[in-house]
PDB file of C-alpha atoms in Angstrom:
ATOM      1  CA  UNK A   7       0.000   0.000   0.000  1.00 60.00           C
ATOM      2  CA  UNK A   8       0.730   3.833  -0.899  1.00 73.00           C
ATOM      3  CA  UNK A   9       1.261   4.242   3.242  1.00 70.00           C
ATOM      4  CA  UNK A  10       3.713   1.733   3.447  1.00 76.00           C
ATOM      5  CA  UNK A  11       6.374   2.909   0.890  1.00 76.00           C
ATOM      6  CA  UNK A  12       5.652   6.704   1.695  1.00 78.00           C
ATOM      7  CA  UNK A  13       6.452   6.032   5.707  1.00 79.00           C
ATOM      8  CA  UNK A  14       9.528   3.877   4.319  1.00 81.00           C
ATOM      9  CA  UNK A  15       8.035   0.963   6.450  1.00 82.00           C
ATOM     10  CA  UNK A  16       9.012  -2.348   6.340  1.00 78.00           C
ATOM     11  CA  UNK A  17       5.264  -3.984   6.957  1.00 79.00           C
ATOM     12  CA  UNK A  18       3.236  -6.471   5.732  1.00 78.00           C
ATOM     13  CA  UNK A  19       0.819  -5.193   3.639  1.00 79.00           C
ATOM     14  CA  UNK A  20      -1.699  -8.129   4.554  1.00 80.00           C
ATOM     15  CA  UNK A  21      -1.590  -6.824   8.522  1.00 79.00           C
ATOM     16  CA  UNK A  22      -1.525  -3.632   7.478  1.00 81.00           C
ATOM     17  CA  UNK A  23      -4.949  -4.182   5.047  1.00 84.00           C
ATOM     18  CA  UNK A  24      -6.847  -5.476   7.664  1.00 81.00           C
ATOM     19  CA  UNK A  25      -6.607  -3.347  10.401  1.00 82.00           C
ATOM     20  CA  UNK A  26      -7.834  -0.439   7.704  1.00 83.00           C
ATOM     21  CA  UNK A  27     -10.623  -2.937   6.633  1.00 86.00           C
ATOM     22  CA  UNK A  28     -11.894  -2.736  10.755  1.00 84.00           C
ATOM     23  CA  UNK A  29     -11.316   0.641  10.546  1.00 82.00           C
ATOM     24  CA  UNK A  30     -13.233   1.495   7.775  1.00 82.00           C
ATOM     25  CA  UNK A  31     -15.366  -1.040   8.628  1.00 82.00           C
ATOM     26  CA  UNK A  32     -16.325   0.166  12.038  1.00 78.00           C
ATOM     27  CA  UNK A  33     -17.128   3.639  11.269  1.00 73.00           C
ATOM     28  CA  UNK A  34     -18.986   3.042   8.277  1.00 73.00           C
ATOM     29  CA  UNK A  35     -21.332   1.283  10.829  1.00 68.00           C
ATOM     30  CA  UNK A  36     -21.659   4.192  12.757  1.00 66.00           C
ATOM     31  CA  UNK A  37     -22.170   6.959   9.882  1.00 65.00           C
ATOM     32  CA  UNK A  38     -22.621   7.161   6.605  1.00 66.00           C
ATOM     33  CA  UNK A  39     -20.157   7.037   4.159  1.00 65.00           C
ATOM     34  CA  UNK A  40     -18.421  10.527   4.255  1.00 70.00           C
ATOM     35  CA  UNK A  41     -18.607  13.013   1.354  1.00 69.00           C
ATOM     36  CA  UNK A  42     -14.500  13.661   1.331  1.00 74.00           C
ATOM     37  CA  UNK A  43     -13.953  10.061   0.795  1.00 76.00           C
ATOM     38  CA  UNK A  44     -10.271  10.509  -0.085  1.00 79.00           C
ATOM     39  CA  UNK A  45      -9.579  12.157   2.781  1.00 84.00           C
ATOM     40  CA  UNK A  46     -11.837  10.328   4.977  1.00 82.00           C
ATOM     41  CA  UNK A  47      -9.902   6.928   3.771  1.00 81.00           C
ATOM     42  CA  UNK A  48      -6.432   8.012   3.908  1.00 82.00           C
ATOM     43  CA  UNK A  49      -7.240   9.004   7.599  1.00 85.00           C
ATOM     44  CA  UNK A  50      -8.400   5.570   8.572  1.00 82.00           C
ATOM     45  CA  UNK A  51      -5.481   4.193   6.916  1.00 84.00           C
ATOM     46  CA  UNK A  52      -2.937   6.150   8.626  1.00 83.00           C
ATOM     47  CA  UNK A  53      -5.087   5.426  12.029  1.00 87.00           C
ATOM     48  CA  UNK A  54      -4.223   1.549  11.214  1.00 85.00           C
ATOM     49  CA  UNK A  55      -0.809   2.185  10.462  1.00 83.00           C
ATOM     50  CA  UNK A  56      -0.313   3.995  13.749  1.00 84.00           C
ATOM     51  CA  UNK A  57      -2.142   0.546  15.254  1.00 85.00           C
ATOM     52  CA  UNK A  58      -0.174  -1.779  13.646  1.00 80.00           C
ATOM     53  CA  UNK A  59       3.195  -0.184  14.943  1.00 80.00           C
ATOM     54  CA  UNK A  60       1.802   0.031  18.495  1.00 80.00           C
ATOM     55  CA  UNK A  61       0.371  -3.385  18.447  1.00 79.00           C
ATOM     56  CA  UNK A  62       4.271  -4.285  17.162  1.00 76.00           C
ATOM     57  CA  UNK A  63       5.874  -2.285  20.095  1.00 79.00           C
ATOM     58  CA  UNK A  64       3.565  -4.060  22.311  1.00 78.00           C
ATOM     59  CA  UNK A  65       4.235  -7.407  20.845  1.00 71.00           C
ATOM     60  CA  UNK A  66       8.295  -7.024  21.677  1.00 72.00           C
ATOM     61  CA  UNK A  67       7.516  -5.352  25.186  1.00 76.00           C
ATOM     62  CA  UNK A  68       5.528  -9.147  26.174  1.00 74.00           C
ATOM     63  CA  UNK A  69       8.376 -10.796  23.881  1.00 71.00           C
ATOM     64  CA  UNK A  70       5.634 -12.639  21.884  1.00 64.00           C
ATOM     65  CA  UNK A  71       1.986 -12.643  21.420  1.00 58.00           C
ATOM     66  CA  UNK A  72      -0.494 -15.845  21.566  1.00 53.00           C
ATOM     67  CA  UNK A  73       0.491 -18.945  19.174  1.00 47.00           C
ATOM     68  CA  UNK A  74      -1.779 -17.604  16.867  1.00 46.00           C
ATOM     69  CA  UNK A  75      -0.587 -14.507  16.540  1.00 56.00           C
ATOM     70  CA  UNK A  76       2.256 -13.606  13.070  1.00 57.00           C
ATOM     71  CA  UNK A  77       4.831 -11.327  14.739  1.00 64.00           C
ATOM     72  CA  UNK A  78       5.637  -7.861  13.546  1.00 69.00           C
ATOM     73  CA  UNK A  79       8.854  -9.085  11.544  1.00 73.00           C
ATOM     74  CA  UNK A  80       7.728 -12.479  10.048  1.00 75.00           C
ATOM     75  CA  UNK A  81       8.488 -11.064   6.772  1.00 77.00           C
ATOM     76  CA  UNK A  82      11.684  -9.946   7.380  1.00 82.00           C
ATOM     77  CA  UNK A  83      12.826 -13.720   7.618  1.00 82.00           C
ATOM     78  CA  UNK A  84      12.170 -14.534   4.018  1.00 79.00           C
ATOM     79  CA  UNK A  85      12.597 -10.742   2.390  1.00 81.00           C
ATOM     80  CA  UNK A  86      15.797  -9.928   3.999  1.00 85.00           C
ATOM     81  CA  UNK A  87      16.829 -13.231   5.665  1.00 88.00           C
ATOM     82  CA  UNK A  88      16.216 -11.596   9.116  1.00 88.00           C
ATOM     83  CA  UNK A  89      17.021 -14.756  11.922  1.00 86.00           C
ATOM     84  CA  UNK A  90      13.167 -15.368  13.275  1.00 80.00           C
ATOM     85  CA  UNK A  91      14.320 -14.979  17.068  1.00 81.00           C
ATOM     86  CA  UNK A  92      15.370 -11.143  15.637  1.00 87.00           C
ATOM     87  CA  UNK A  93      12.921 -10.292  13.587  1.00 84.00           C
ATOM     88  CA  UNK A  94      10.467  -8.519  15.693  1.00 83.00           C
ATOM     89  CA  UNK A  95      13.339  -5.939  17.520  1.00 88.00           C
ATOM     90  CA  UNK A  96      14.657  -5.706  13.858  1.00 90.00           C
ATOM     91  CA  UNK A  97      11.322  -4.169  12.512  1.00 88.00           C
ATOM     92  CA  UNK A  98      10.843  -1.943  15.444  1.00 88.00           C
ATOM     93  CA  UNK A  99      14.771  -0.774  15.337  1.00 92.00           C
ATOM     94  CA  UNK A 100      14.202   0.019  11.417  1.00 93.00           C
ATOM     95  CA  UNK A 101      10.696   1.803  11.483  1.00 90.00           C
ATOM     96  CA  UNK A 102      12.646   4.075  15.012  1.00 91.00           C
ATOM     97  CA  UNK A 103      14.655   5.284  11.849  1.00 95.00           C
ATOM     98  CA  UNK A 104      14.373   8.578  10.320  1.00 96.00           C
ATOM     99  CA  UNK A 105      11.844   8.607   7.498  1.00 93.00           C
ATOM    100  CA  UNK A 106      14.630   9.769   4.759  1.00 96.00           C
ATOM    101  CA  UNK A 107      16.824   7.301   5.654  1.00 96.00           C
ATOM    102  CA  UNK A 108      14.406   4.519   5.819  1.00 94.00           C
ATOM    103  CA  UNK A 109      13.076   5.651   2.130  1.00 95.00           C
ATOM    104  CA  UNK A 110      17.067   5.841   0.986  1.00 95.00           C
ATOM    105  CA  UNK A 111      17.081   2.449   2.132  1.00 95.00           C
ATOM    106  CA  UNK A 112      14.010   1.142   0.199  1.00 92.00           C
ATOM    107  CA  UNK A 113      14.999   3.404  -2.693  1.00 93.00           C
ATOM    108  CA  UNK A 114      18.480   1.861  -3.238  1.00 92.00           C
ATOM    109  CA  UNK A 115      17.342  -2.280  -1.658  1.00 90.00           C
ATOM    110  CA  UNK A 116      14.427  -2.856  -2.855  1.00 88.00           C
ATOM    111  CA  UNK A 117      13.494  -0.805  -5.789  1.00 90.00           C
ATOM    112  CA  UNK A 118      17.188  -1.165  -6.900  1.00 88.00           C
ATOM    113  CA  UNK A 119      17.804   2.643  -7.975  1.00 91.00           C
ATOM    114  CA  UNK A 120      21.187   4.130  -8.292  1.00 89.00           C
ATOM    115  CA  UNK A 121      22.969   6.519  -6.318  1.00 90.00           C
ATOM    116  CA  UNK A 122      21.865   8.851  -9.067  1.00 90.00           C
ATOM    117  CA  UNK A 123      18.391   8.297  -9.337  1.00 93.00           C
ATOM    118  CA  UNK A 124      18.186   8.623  -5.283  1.00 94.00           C
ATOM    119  CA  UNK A 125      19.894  12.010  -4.631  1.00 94.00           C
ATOM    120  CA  UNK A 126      17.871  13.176  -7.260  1.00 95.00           C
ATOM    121  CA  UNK A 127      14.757  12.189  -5.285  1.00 95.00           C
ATOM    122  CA  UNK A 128      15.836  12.583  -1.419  1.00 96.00           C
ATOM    123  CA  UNK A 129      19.490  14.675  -1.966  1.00 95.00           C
ATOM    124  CA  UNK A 130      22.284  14.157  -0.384  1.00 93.00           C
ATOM    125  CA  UNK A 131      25.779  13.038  -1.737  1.00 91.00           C
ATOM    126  CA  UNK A 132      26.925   9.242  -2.295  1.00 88.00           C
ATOM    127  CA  UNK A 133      28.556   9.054   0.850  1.00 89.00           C
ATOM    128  CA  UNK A 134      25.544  10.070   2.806  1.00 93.00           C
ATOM    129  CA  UNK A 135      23.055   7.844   0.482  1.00 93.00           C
ATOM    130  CA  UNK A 136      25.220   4.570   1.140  1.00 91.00           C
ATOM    131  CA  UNK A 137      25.073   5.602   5.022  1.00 93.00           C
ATOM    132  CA  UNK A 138      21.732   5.047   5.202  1.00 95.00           C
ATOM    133  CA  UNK A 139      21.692   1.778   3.395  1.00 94.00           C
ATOM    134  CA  UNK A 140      23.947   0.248   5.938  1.00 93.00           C
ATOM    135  CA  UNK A 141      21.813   2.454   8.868  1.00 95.00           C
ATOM    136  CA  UNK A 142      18.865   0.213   7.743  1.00 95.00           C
ATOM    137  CA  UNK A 143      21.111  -2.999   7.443  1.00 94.00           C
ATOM    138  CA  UNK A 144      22.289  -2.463  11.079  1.00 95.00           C
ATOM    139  CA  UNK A 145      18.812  -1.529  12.439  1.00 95.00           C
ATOM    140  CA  UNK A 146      17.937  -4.996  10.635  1.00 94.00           C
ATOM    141  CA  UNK A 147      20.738  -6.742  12.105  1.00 92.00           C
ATOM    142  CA  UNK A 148      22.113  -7.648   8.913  1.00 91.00           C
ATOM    143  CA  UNK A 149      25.662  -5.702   9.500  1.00 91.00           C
ATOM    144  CA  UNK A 150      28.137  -4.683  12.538  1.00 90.00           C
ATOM    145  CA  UNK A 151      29.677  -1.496  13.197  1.00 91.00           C
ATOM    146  CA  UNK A 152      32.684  -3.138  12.266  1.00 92.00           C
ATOM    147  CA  UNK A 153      31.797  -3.796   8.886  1.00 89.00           C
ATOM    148  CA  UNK A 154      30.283  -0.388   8.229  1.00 90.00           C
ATOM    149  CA  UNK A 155      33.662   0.960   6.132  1.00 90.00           C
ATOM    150  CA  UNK A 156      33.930  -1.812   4.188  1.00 89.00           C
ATOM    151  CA  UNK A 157      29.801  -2.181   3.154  1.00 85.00           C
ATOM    152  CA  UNK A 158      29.857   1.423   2.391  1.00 86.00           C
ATOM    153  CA  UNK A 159      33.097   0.711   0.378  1.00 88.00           C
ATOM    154  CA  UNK A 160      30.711  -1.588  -1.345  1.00 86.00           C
ATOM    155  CA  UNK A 161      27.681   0.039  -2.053  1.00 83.00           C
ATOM    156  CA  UNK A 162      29.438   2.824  -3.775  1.00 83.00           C
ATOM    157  CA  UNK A 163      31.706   0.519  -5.799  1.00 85.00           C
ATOM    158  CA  UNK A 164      28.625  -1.375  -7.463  1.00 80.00           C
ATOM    159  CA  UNK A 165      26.806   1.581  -8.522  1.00 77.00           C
ATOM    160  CA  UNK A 166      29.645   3.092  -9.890  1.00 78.00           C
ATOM    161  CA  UNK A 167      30.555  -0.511 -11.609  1.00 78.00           C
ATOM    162  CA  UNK A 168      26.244  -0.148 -12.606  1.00 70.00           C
ATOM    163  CA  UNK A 169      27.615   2.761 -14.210  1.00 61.00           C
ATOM    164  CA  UNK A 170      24.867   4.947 -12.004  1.00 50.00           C
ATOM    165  CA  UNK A 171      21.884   3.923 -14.025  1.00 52.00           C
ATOM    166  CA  UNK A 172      18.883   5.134 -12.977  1.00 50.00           C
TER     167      UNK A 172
END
């Protein structure tokens, strides 16, 4: 969803869904549909993304919910290889993140754009960009202050071997 990329949040969508389905859901029941139904929508959808990301901070606080219950960073074991025993902290360290860095990070991981393309979009120099890819791989737990020099070392040595392609 639009709310998801925009925050920079790593989420899944499906949790994220149905809490705005009872959202919507609920006050629909109450009223009638609004005339500013934009508006009206992207409210309850930010409302459910603000309950999601309590309901995760609560969910690490009691270190687990009931046996039913998917944890905040399930996905994070299969999308980024996350270890399952981490993944919950992991979400909650990368979403305490500034939003630019978190969107750098998404911008340059997951959407695969250059160096280029990014400080176009959020600024900064190549230095600063690859910072906040390995900010987002630490919050993750995917890389140690010790290896920071030498992933940074990285990241701007592939996009310059990319040749900075959009």
């Amino acid at each position: 969803m639009r709310a998801i990329r925009r925050e920079g949040l790593l989420l899944d969508p499906q949790r994220l869904f149905e809490a705005a389905l009872i959202e919507v859901a609920g006050e629909l029941s109450l009223d009638e549909a609004p005339a500013e139904s934009d508006v009206w929508l992207t409210e309850r959808v930010r409302r459910a993304l603000r309950r999601v990301r309590n309901r995760d901070a609560q969910w690490v606080q009691r270190a687990g919910g009931s046996e039913t219950d998917v944890g905040p960073g399930a996905f994070l074991v299969e999308a980024f290889r996350v270890p399952e025993s981490e993944a919950a902290e992991a979400a909650l360290r990368f979403h305490e993140l500034e939003q630019r860095t978190r969107r750098i990070f998404l911008a340059l991981t997951v959407d695969g754009w250059s160096l280029a393309r990014t400080s176009e979009r959020f600024g900064g120099d190549a230095r600063e960009l690859a910072d906040a890819v390995w900010e987002g791989m630490h919050a993750l737990g995917l890389a140690t202050e010790e290896e920071r020099d030498r992933i940074l070392d990285d990241l701007l040595r592939i996009d310059s071997q990319r040749g900075n392609r959009p």
